[in-house]
mmCIF file of C-alpha atoms and ligand atoms in Angstrom:
data_model
loop_
_atom_site.group_PDB
_atom_site.id
_atom_site.type_symbol
_atom_site.label_atom_id
_atom_site.label_comp_id
_atom_site.label_asym_id
_atom_site.label_seq_id
_atom_site.Cartn_x
_atom_site.Cartn_y
_atom_site.Cartn_z
ATOM 1 C CA MET Y 1 113.311 125.846 67.200
ATOM 2 C CA THR Y 2 109.693 126.596 66.351
ATOM 3 C CA ASP Y 3 107.025 125.146 68.593
ATOM 4 C CA ALA Y 4 106.126 122.719 65.626
ATOM 5 C CA ARG Y 5 109.726 121.581 65.502
ATOM 6 C CA VAL Y 6 109.889 121.156 69.309
ATOM 7 C CA LEU Y 7 106.650 119.117 69.187
ATOM 8 C CA ASP Y 8 108.028 116.951 66.327
ATOM 9 C CA ASP Y 9 111.252 116.286 68.268
ATOM 10 C CA LEU Y 10 109.405 115.505 71.501
ATOM 11 C CA ALA Y 11 106.950 113.170 69.719
ATOM 12 C CA ALA Y 12 109.925 111.250 68.205
ATOM 13 C CA ARG Y 13 111.430 110.887 71.743
ATOM 14 C CA LEU Y 14 108.138 109.590 73.113
ATOM 15 C CA ARG Y 15 107.753 107.016 70.325
ATOM 16 C CA SER Y 16 111.209 105.702 70.801
ATOM 17 C CA ALA Y 17 111.112 105.733 74.718
ATOM 18 C CA ARG Y 18 110.536 102.397 76.511
ATOM 19 C CA ALA Y 19 108.842 104.174 79.394
ATOM 20 C CA VAL Y 20 107.130 107.496 79.642
ATOM 21 C CA ALA Y 21 105.574 109.076 82.791
ATOM 22 C CA ALA Y 22 103.272 112.046 82.936
ATOM 23 C CA MET Y 23 102.105 113.960 85.984
ATOM 24 C CA THR Y 24 99.258 116.296 85.917
ATOM 25 C CA GLY Y 25 98.120 119.086 88.250
ATOM 26 C CA ALA Y 26 95.023 121.387 88.541
ATOM 27 C CA GLY Y 27 96.023 123.278 85.309
ATOM 28 C CA ILE Y 28 94.896 120.333 83.129
ATOM 29 C CA SER Y 29 91.420 120.616 84.581
ATOM 30 C CA ALA Y 30 91.276 124.431 84.455
ATOM 31 C CA GLU Y 31 89.864 124.336 80.880
ATOM 32 C CA SER Y 32 87.036 122.042 82.099
ATOM 33 C CA GLY Y 33 86.074 124.797 84.479
ATOM 34 C CA VAL Y 34 87.489 123.352 87.653
ATOM 35 C CA PRO Y 35 89.301 126.030 89.711
ATOM 36 C CA THR Y 36 93.069 125.676 90.342
ATOM 37 C CA PHE Y 37 94.532 126.331 93.746
ATOM 38 C CA ARG Y 38 97.152 128.955 93.315
ATOM 39 C CA GLY Y 39 96.324 131.037 90.193
ATOM 40 C CA ALA Y 40 94.610 134.451 90.074
ATOM 41 C CA ASP Y 41 91.272 132.686 90.457
ATOM 42 C CA GLY Y 42 92.662 129.909 92.506
ATOM 43 C CA LEU Y 43 90.882 128.327 95.454
ATOM 44 C CA TRP Y 44 93.532 129.402 97.974
ATOM 45 C CA ARG Y 45 92.831 133.085 97.060
ATOM 46 C CA THR Y 46 89.393 132.851 98.514
ATOM 47 C CA TYR Y 47 89.650 129.836 100.961
ATOM 48 C CA SER Y 48 92.082 129.168 103.626
ATOM 49 C CA ALA Y 49 93.976 125.754 103.209
ATOM 50 C CA ALA Y 50 94.435 125.699 106.956
ATOM 51 C CA ASP Y 51 90.741 126.061 107.611
ATOM 52 C CA LEU Y 52 89.730 123.362 105.019
ATOM 53 C CA ALA Y 53 92.476 121.073 103.890
ATOM 54 C CA THR Y 54 94.102 119.808 107.045
ATOM 55 C CA PRO Y 55 93.133 116.986 109.484
ATOM 56 C CA GLU Y 56 92.985 119.706 112.306
ATOM 57 C CA ALA Y 57 90.456 121.637 110.219
ATOM 58 C CA PHE Y 58 88.252 118.630 109.908
ATOM 59 C CA ALA Y 59 88.539 117.878 113.720
ATOM 60 C CA ARG Y 60 87.496 121.473 114.434
ATOM 61 C CA ASP Y 61 84.669 121.944 111.967
ATOM 62 C CA PRO Y 62 83.710 118.893 109.926
ATOM 63 C CA ASP Y 63 80.530 120.623 108.790
ATOM 64 C CA LEU Y 64 82.493 123.475 107.168
ATOM 65 C CA VAL Y 65 84.875 121.079 105.527
ATOM 66 C CA TRP Y 66 82.087 118.868 104.084
ATOM 67 C CA GLN Y 67 80.323 121.914 102.811
ATOM 68 C CA TRP Y 68 83.332 122.924 100.835
ATOM 69 C CA TYR Y 69 83.934 119.555 99.324
ATOM 70 C CA ARG Y 70 80.232 119.207 98.403
ATOM 71 C CA TRP Y 71 80.431 122.601 96.639
ATOM 72 C CA ARG Y 72 83.486 121.307 94.763
ATOM 73 C CA GLN Y 73 81.825 118.021 93.912
ATOM 74 C CA GLY Y 74 79.069 120.087 92.415
ATOM 75 C CA ILE Y 75 81.494 121.863 90.101
ATOM 76 C CA ILE Y 76 83.455 118.735 89.280
ATOM 77 C CA GLY Y 77 80.203 116.765 88.672
ATOM 78 C CA ARG Y 78 79.186 119.279 85.999
ATOM 79 C CA ALA Y 79 82.544 119.478 84.373
ATOM 80 C CA GLN Y 80 83.468 117.448 81.405
ATOM 81 C CA PRO Y 81 87.049 116.084 80.473
ATOM 82 C CA ASN Y 82 88.674 118.432 78.016
ATOM 83 C CA ALA Y 83 90.991 117.834 74.951
ATOM 84 C CA GLY Y 84 94.015 117.579 77.205
ATOM 85 C CA HIS Y 85 92.522 114.665 79.352
ATOM 86 C CA VAL Y 86 91.418 113.010 76.050
ATOM 87 C CA ALA Y 87 94.929 113.362 74.493
ATOM 88 C CA LEU Y 88 96.538 111.744 77.605
ATOM 89 C CA ALA Y 89 94.067 108.733 77.501
ATOM 90 C CA ARG Y 90 95.252 108.250 73.936
ATOM 91 C CA PHE Y 91 98.930 108.331 74.932
ATOM 92 C CA GLN Y 92 98.180 105.377 77.035
ATOM 93 C CA SER Y 93 96.965 103.348 74.028
ATOM 94 C CA ARG Y 94 99.759 104.560 71.765
ATOM 95 C CA LEU Y 95 102.716 104.339 74.140
ATOM 96 C CA PRO Y 96 103.166 100.893 75.693
ATOM 97 C CA GLY Y 97 105.238 101.901 78.797
ATOM 98 C CA PHE Y 98 103.090 104.965 79.709
ATOM 99 C CA THR Y 99 102.196 105.801 83.326
ATOM 100 C CA LEU Y 100 99.790 108.536 84.222
ATOM 101 C CA ILE Y 101 100.209 110.154 87.706
ATOM 102 C CA THR Y 102 97.850 112.812 88.853
ATOM 103 C CA GLN Y 103 97.692 115.265 91.855
ATOM 104 C CA ASN Y 104 94.008 115.949 90.897
ATOM 105 C CA VAL Y 105 91.134 114.527 92.868
ATOM 106 C CA ASP Y 106 88.535 115.218 90.140
ATOM 107 C CA GLY Y 107 88.508 111.855 88.371
ATOM 108 C CA LEU Y 108 88.485 113.591 84.947
ATOM 109 C CA HIS Y 109 91.339 111.502 83.559
ATOM 110 C CA GLN Y 110 89.287 108.221 84.218
ATOM 111 C CA ARG Y 111 86.180 109.868 82.599
ATOM 112 C CA ALA Y 112 88.302 110.619 79.547
ATOM 113 C CA GLY Y 113 89.305 106.941 79.251
ATOM 114 C CA SER Y 114 92.588 106.754 81.153
ATOM 115 C CA THR Y 115 93.068 103.546 83.337
ATOM 116 C CA ASP Y 116 95.437 102.625 86.156
ATOM 117 C CA VAL Y 117 95.776 106.372 87.021
ATOM 118 C CA ILE Y 118 98.061 106.868 90.116
ATOM 119 C CA GLU Y 119 95.998 109.367 92.230
ATOM 120 C CA LEU Y 120 98.577 110.906 94.609
ATOM 121 C CA HIS Y 121 96.192 113.127 96.479
ATOM 122 C CA GLY Y 122 93.085 110.910 96.584
ATOM 123 C CA ASN Y 123 89.631 111.283 94.973
ATOM 124 C CA ILE Y 124 86.715 113.606 95.784
ATOM 125 C CA TRP Y 125 84.237 110.871 94.955
ATOM 126 C CA ARG Y 126 85.328 108.736 97.843
ATOM 127 C CA ALA Y 127 84.934 109.122 101.629
ATOM 128 C CA ARG Y 128 86.864 107.204 104.273
ATOM 129 C CA CYS Y 129 86.713 106.758 108.034
ATOM 130 C CA ALA Y 130 88.203 109.692 109.947
ATOM 131 C CA ARG Y 131 89.256 107.306 112.695
ATOM 132 C CA GLY Y 132 91.098 105.000 110.188
ATOM 133 C CA CYS Y 133 89.150 101.753 110.623
ATOM 134 C CA GLY Y 134 89.688 101.201 106.960
ATOM 135 C CA VAL Y 135 86.089 101.853 105.562
ATOM 136 C CA VAL Y 136 86.085 103.555 102.257
ATOM 137 C CA ARG Y 137 82.883 104.581 100.555
ATOM 138 C CA GLU Y 138 82.132 105.760 96.969
ATOM 139 C CA THR Y 139 80.178 108.977 96.960
ATOM 140 C CA ARG Y 140 77.609 109.794 94.339
ATOM 141 C CA ALA Y 141 78.622 111.746 91.246
ATOM 142 C CA ASP Y 142 75.657 113.968 91.804
ATOM 143 C CA PRO Y 143 75.592 117.114 89.553
ATOM 144 C CA SER Y 144 73.422 118.970 92.062
ATOM 145 C CA GLY Y 145 76.447 118.996 94.363
ATOM 146 C CA ALA Y 146 74.818 116.820 97.041
ATOM 147 C CA GLY Y 147 77.486 115.038 98.950
ATOM 148 C CA PRO Y 148 77.742 111.668 100.487
ATOM 149 C CA ALA Y 149 74.959 112.438 103.028
ATOM 150 C CA GLY Y 150 72.804 114.131 100.280
ATOM 151 C CA GLY Y 151 72.647 117.902 100.057
ATOM 152 C CA GLU Y 152 72.833 119.701 103.353
ATOM 153 C CA GLY Y 153 71.881 116.574 105.396
ATOM 154 C CA PRO Y 154 73.730 115.160 108.371
ATOM 155 C CA LEU Y 155 77.365 114.324 108.141
ATOM 156 C CA PRO Y 156 78.132 110.912 106.852
ATOM 157 C CA VAL Y 157 79.049 108.433 109.528
ATOM 158 C CA CYS Y 158 81.147 105.167 109.397
ATOM 159 C CA PRO Y 159 79.649 101.966 110.581
ATOM 160 C CA CYS Y 160 82.305 102.117 113.460
ATOM 161 C CA GLY Y 161 80.724 105.306 114.641
ATOM 162 C CA ALA Y 162 83.310 107.886 113.603
ATOM 163 C CA LEU Y 163 82.662 110.421 110.991
ATOM 164 C CA LEU Y 164 83.604 109.794 107.317
ATOM 165 C CA ARG Y 165 85.908 112.291 105.809
ATOM 166 C CA PRO Y 166 86.754 113.090 102.126
ATOM 167 C CA ASP Y 167 89.398 110.465 100.889
ATOM 168 C CA ILE Y 168 91.874 113.316 100.061
ATOM 169 C CA VAL Y 169 95.484 113.788 101.125
ATOM 170 C CA TRP Y 170 95.513 117.002 103.177
ATOM 171 C CA PHE Y 171 98.479 119.133 104.139
ATOM 172 C CA GLY Y 172 100.612 117.403 106.675
ATOM 173 C CA GLU Y 173 99.315 113.941 105.856
ATOM 174 C CA ALA Y 174 101.449 111.183 104.300
ATOM 175 C CA LEU Y 175 100.559 110.043 100.780
ATOM 176 C CA ASP Y 176 99.453 106.338 100.452
ATOM 177 C CA PRO Y 177 102.918 104.525 100.257
ATOM 178 C CA ARG Y 178 101.582 102.333 97.517
ATOM 179 C CA HIS Y 179 100.784 105.277 95.306
ATOM 180 C CA ALA Y 180 103.836 107.245 96.297
ATOM 181 C CA GLY Y 181 105.929 104.140 95.692
ATOM 182 C CA ALA Y 182 104.523 103.447 92.218
ATOM 183 C CA ALA Y 183 104.876 107.087 91.201
ATOM 184 C CA THR Y 184 108.515 107.164 92.355
ATOM 185 C CA ARG Y 185 109.274 103.935 90.437
ATOM 186 C CA ALA Y 186 107.710 105.368 87.251
ATOM 187 C CA ALA Y 187 109.714 108.591 87.633
ATOM 188 C CA GLU Y 188 112.963 106.517 88.102
ATOM 189 C CA ALA Y 189 112.318 104.247 85.120
ATOM 190 C CA CYS Y 190 110.986 106.598 82.543
ATOM 191 C CA GLU Y 191 112.944 108.140 79.663
ATOM 192 C CA VAL Y 192 110.656 111.131 79.279
ATOM 193 C CA PHE Y 193 108.711 112.756 82.113
ATOM 194 C CA LEU Y 194 105.965 115.263 81.316
ATOM 195 C CA ALA Y 195 104.890 117.696 84.120
ATOM 196 C CA ILE Y 196 101.651 119.121 83.072
ATOM 197 C CA GLY Y 197 99.605 122.085 84.556
ATOM 198 C CA THR Y 198 101.222 121.912 87.956
ATOM 199 C CA SER Y 199 102.790 124.745 90.075
ATOM 200 C CA ALA Y 200 105.328 122.213 91.199
ATOM 201 C CA LEU Y 201 105.197 123.644 94.736
ATOM 202 C CA VAL Y 202 103.590 120.743 96.721
ATOM 203 C CA TYR Y 203 105.898 118.028 97.885
ATOM 204 C CA PRO Y 204 106.490 115.097 97.611
ATOM 205 C CA ALA Y 205 104.793 115.336 94.098
ATOM 206 C CA ALA Y 206 106.870 118.216 93.054
ATOM 207 C CA GLY Y 207 110.031 116.100 93.634
ATOM 208 C CA LEU Y 208 109.026 113.513 90.979
ATOM 209 C CA PRO Y 209 110.233 115.341 87.883
ATOM 210 C CA LEU Y 210 113.476 116.027 89.653
ATOM 211 C CA VAL Y 211 113.846 112.324 90.507
ATOM 212 C CA ALA Y 212 113.198 111.473 86.769
ATOM 213 C CA GLY Y 213 115.766 114.108 85.736
ATOM 214 C CA ARG Y 214 118.430 112.808 88.034
ATOM 215 C CA ALA Y 215 117.772 109.274 86.713
ATOM 216 C CA GLY Y 216 118.468 110.511 83.136
ATOM 217 C CA ALA Y 217 114.974 111.293 81.812
ATOM 218 C CA VAL Y 218 114.157 114.183 79.550
ATOM 219 C CA VAL Y 219 111.943 116.482 81.672
ATOM 220 C CA VAL Y 220 109.279 118.356 79.888
ATOM 221 C CA GLU Y 221 107.117 121.141 81.410
ATOM 222 C CA ILE Y 222 103.741 122.004 79.865
ATOM 223 C CA ASN Y 223 102.368 125.050 81.557
ATOM 224 C CA VAL Y 224 101.008 128.554 80.874
ATOM 225 C CA ASP Y 225 103.566 130.060 83.379
ATOM 226 C CA ASP Y 226 106.906 129.650 84.802
ATOM 227 C CA THR Y 227 107.164 127.412 87.910
ATOM 228 C CA PRO Y 228 110.117 126.413 90.198
ATOM 229 C CA LEU Y 229 110.460 123.354 87.893
ATOM 230 C CA THR Y 230 111.133 125.516 84.813
ATOM 231 C CA PRO Y 231 114.909 125.918 85.323
ATOM 232 C CA HIS Y 232 115.270 122.217 85.762
ATOM 233 C CA ALA Y 233 113.274 121.248 82.661
ATOM 234 C CA ASP Y 234 114.976 120.117 79.477
ATOM 235 C CA ILE Y 235 112.009 121.206 77.274
ATOM 236 C CA VAL Y 236 109.502 123.913 78.260
ATOM 237 C CA LEU Y 237 106.267 124.179 76.291
ATOM 238 C CA ARG Y 238 104.505 127.392 77.152
ATOM 239 C CA GLY Y 239 100.764 127.002 76.536
ATOM 240 C CA THR Y 240 97.604 125.272 77.579
ATOM 241 C CA ALA Y 241 97.318 121.602 78.269
ATOM 242 C CA ALA Y 242 94.199 121.383 76.180
ATOM 243 C CA GLY Y 243 96.089 123.035 73.182
ATOM 244 C CA LEU Y 244 99.495 121.430 73.464
ATOM 245 C CA LEU Y 245 98.603 117.813 74.365
ATOM 246 C CA PRO Y 246 96.373 117.155 71.289
ATOM 247 C CA ALA Y 247 99.102 118.740 69.109
ATOM 248 C CA LEU Y 248 101.581 116.358 70.637
ATOM 249 C CA GLU Y 249 99.330 113.281 70.458
ATOM 250 C CA ALA Y 250 98.664 114.046 66.720
ATOM 251 C CA ARG Y 251 102.378 113.527 66.085
ATOM 252 C CA LEU Y 252 102.693 110.162 67.833
HETATM 253 C C1 BJW O 301 97.872 125.590 83.323
HETATM 254 C C2 BJW O 301 96.584 125.923 82.894
HETATM 255 C C3 BJW O 301 96.329 125.385 81.545
HETATM 256 C C4 BJW O 301 96.721 126.879 84.790
HETATM 257 N N1 BJW O 301 97.224 124.522 80.976
HETATM 258 N N2 BJW O 301 98.754 124.797 82.769
HETATM 259 C C5 BJW O 301 105.056 124.038 105.419
HETATM 260 C C6 BJW O 301 103.772 123.931 106.060
HETATM 261 C C7 BJW O 301 102.918 122.852 105.756
HETATM 262 C C8 BJW O 301 103.338 121.802 105.050
HETATM 263 C C9 BJW O 301 104.666 121.898 104.510
HETATM 264 C C10 BJW O 301 105.442 122.971 104.689
HETATM 265 N N3 BJW O 301 106.552 122.737 103.853
HETATM 266 C C11 BJW O 301 106.483 121.577 103.295
HETATM 267 C C12 BJW O 301 105.369 121.054 103.580
HETATM 268 C C13 BJW O 301 104.808 119.714 103.032
HETATM 269 C C14 BJW O 301 103.596 120.061 102.120
HETATM 270 C C15 BJW O 301 103.976 121.011 101.118
HETATM 271 O O1 BJW O 301 104.634 120.560 100.024
HETATM 272 N N4 BJW O 301 103.681 122.254 101.121
HETATM 273 C C16 BJW O 301 104.036 123.298 100.263
HETATM 274 C C17 BJW O 301 102.897 124.034 99.710
HETATM 275 C C18 BJW O 301 105.074 124.188 100.978
HETATM 276 N N5 BJW O 301 103.228 118.749 101.702
HETATM 277 C C19 BJW O 301 102.363 117.967 102.328
HETATM 278 O O2 BJW O 301 101.865 118.215 103.392
HETATM 279 C C20 BJW O 301 102.174 116.629 101.794
HETATM 280 N N6 BJW O 301 102.363 115.575 102.754
HETATM 281 C C21 BJW O 301 103.561 115.469 103.357
HETATM 282 O O3 BJW O 301 104.585 116.045 102.992
HETATM 283 O O4 BJW O 301 103.626 114.433 104.368
HETATM 284 C C22 BJW O 301 104.725 114.253 105.042
HETATM 285 C C23 BJW O 301 104.404 113.162 106.032
HETATM 286 C C24 BJW O 301 105.182 112.002 106.025
HETATM 287 C C25 BJW O 301 104.857 111.017 106.942
HETATM 288 C C26 BJW O 301 103.899 111.137 107.872
HETATM 289 C C27 BJW O 301 103.151 112.348 107.862
HETATM 290 C C28 BJW O 301 103.433 113.293 106.982
HETATM 291 C C29 BJW O 301 100.679 116.347 101.376
HETATM 292 C C30 BJW O 301 100.271 117.347 100.327
HETATM 293 C C31 BJW O 301 98.789 117.138 99.964
HETATM 294 C C32 BJW O 301 98.331 118.227 98.929
HETATM 295 N N7 BJW O 301 96.906 118.257 99.033
HETATM 296 C C33 BJW O 301 96.236 119.148 98.137
HETATM 297 C C34 BJW O 301 94.737 118.983 98.432
HETATM 298 C C35 BJW O 301 94.024 119.973 98.985
HETATM 299 C C36 BJW O 301 92.616 119.838 99.015
HETATM 300 C C37 BJW O 301 91.820 119.326 97.940
HETATM 301 O O5 BJW O 301 92.062 119.116 96.747
HETATM 302 O O6 BJW O 301 90.726 118.976 98.311
HETATM 303 O O7 BJW O 301 96.456 118.818 96.774
HETATM 304 S S1 BJW O 301 96.861 120.836 98.152
HETATM 305 C C38 BJW O 301 96.696 121.184 96.474
HETATM 306 O O8 BJW O 301 97.940 121.431 95.886
HETATM 307 C C39 BJW O 301 96.116 119.925 95.891
HETATM 308 C C40 BJW O 301 96.939 119.835 94.621
HETATM 309 O O9 BJW O 301 96.982 118.423 94.145
HETATM 310 C C41 BJW O 301 98.289 120.337 95.002
HETATM 311 C C42 BJW O 301 99.148 120.796 93.872
HETATM 312 O O10 BJW O 301 98.579 121.877 93.179
HETATM 313 P P1 BJW O 301 98.672 121.938 91.597
HETATM 314 O O11 BJW O 301 97.906 120.796 91.031
HETATM 315 O O12 BJW O 301 100.119 122.122 91.168
HETATM 316 O O13 BJW O 301 97.796 123.281 91.316
HETATM 317 P P2 BJW O 301 98.191 124.772 91.353
HETATM 318 O O14 BJW O 301 96.844 125.471 91.431
HETATM 319 O O15 BJW O 301 99.152 125.033 92.467
HETATM 320 O O16 BJW O 301 98.924 125.039 90.034
HETATM 321 C C43 BJW O 301 98.240 125.065 88.810
HETATM 322 C C44 BJW O 301 99.243 125.177 87.738
HETATM 323 O O17 BJW O 301 98.590 125.089 86.446
HETATM 324 C C45 BJW O 301 99.858 126.576 87.628
HETATM 325 O O18 BJW O 301 101.282 126.327 87.577
HETATM 326 C C46 BJW O 301 99.254 127.272 86.440
HETATM 327 O O19 BJW O 301 100.213 128.201 85.769
HETATM 328 C C47 BJW O 301 98.963 126.000 85.595
HETATM 329 N N8 BJW O 301 97.906 126.250 84.656
HETATM 330 N N9 BJW O 301 95.925 126.767 83.673
HETATM 331 C C48 BJW O 301 98.464 124.335 81.572
HETATM 332 N N10 BJW O 301 95.203 125.601 80.944
HETATM 333 ZN ZN1 ZN O 302 85.315 103.666 110.767
#
């Protein structure tokens, strides 16, 4: 089938489905200028996940970890949602049973107009108590890259006296069970599952399209490259999220 026929066919399935779930990864924000993790220019090529994205790293060197997150806040604060984010926000208004799940921490889906987004790995614009007393703080969307303490200032401290840390799920940490539960239920209930711009390597998120497939959903992969999900996908669309999602949305 030609790409146009595949898109026509998929759009018809989406229109007739009672429930649709989409899960995005860093690839959807790549065209907004936000670096991915594992590509040729990915963050893990230059930075060590073990030094920056684990609770042990934060305990060892919270300054370094906050510096890295402030730098990323700067990039994300200057980025704009792209046509892929906008198309997914329109999916939500066109498809009544649509659930958007994201692994991204950048908040670009919400800035494009999506609501009720299930953020599996947290959000870079929030900080929470590192000791776990329950305090959560919004951090400023400051394009200068200044973090919650403002620029290079002292590290942010919780009223309980512990440090605040980025509200992000690091390696080895459990996902918030409310978000993991909602995402699993959406995967089990949907008739079409779209996996968009994710390397499908990081669990438990990478298991969601497989859950959906086992429950009978049509699994669709949208990615510029092959991933471990590719052999399990029913439909593979090779191309960019910002190119393919508007083309799909135009057919809904
Ligand atoms: C495009 C495109 C375009 C490009 N259009 N496409 C061994 C050691 C340590 C841990 C483990 C281990 N084995 C298993 C684990 C568990 C671990 C895991 O899965 N690790 C694997 C890597 C092996 N998982 C965890 O630790 C999770 N927690 C857990 O399992 O808890 C268990 C537990 C239970 C009970 C109690 C306690 C514990 C947590 C995982 C958290 C992940 N966190 C991060 C955040 C890091 C920092 C940050 O953001 O600040 O989440 S890691 C990073 O990877 C980030 C992402 O959300 C996640 C997924 O990456 P994603 O989105 O797929 O991006 P990329 O870069 O990998 O891929 C981009 C894709 O886009 C590519 O395919 C491109 O081709 C494509 N693309 N441009 C379309 N324009
Ligand atoms: Zn606290």
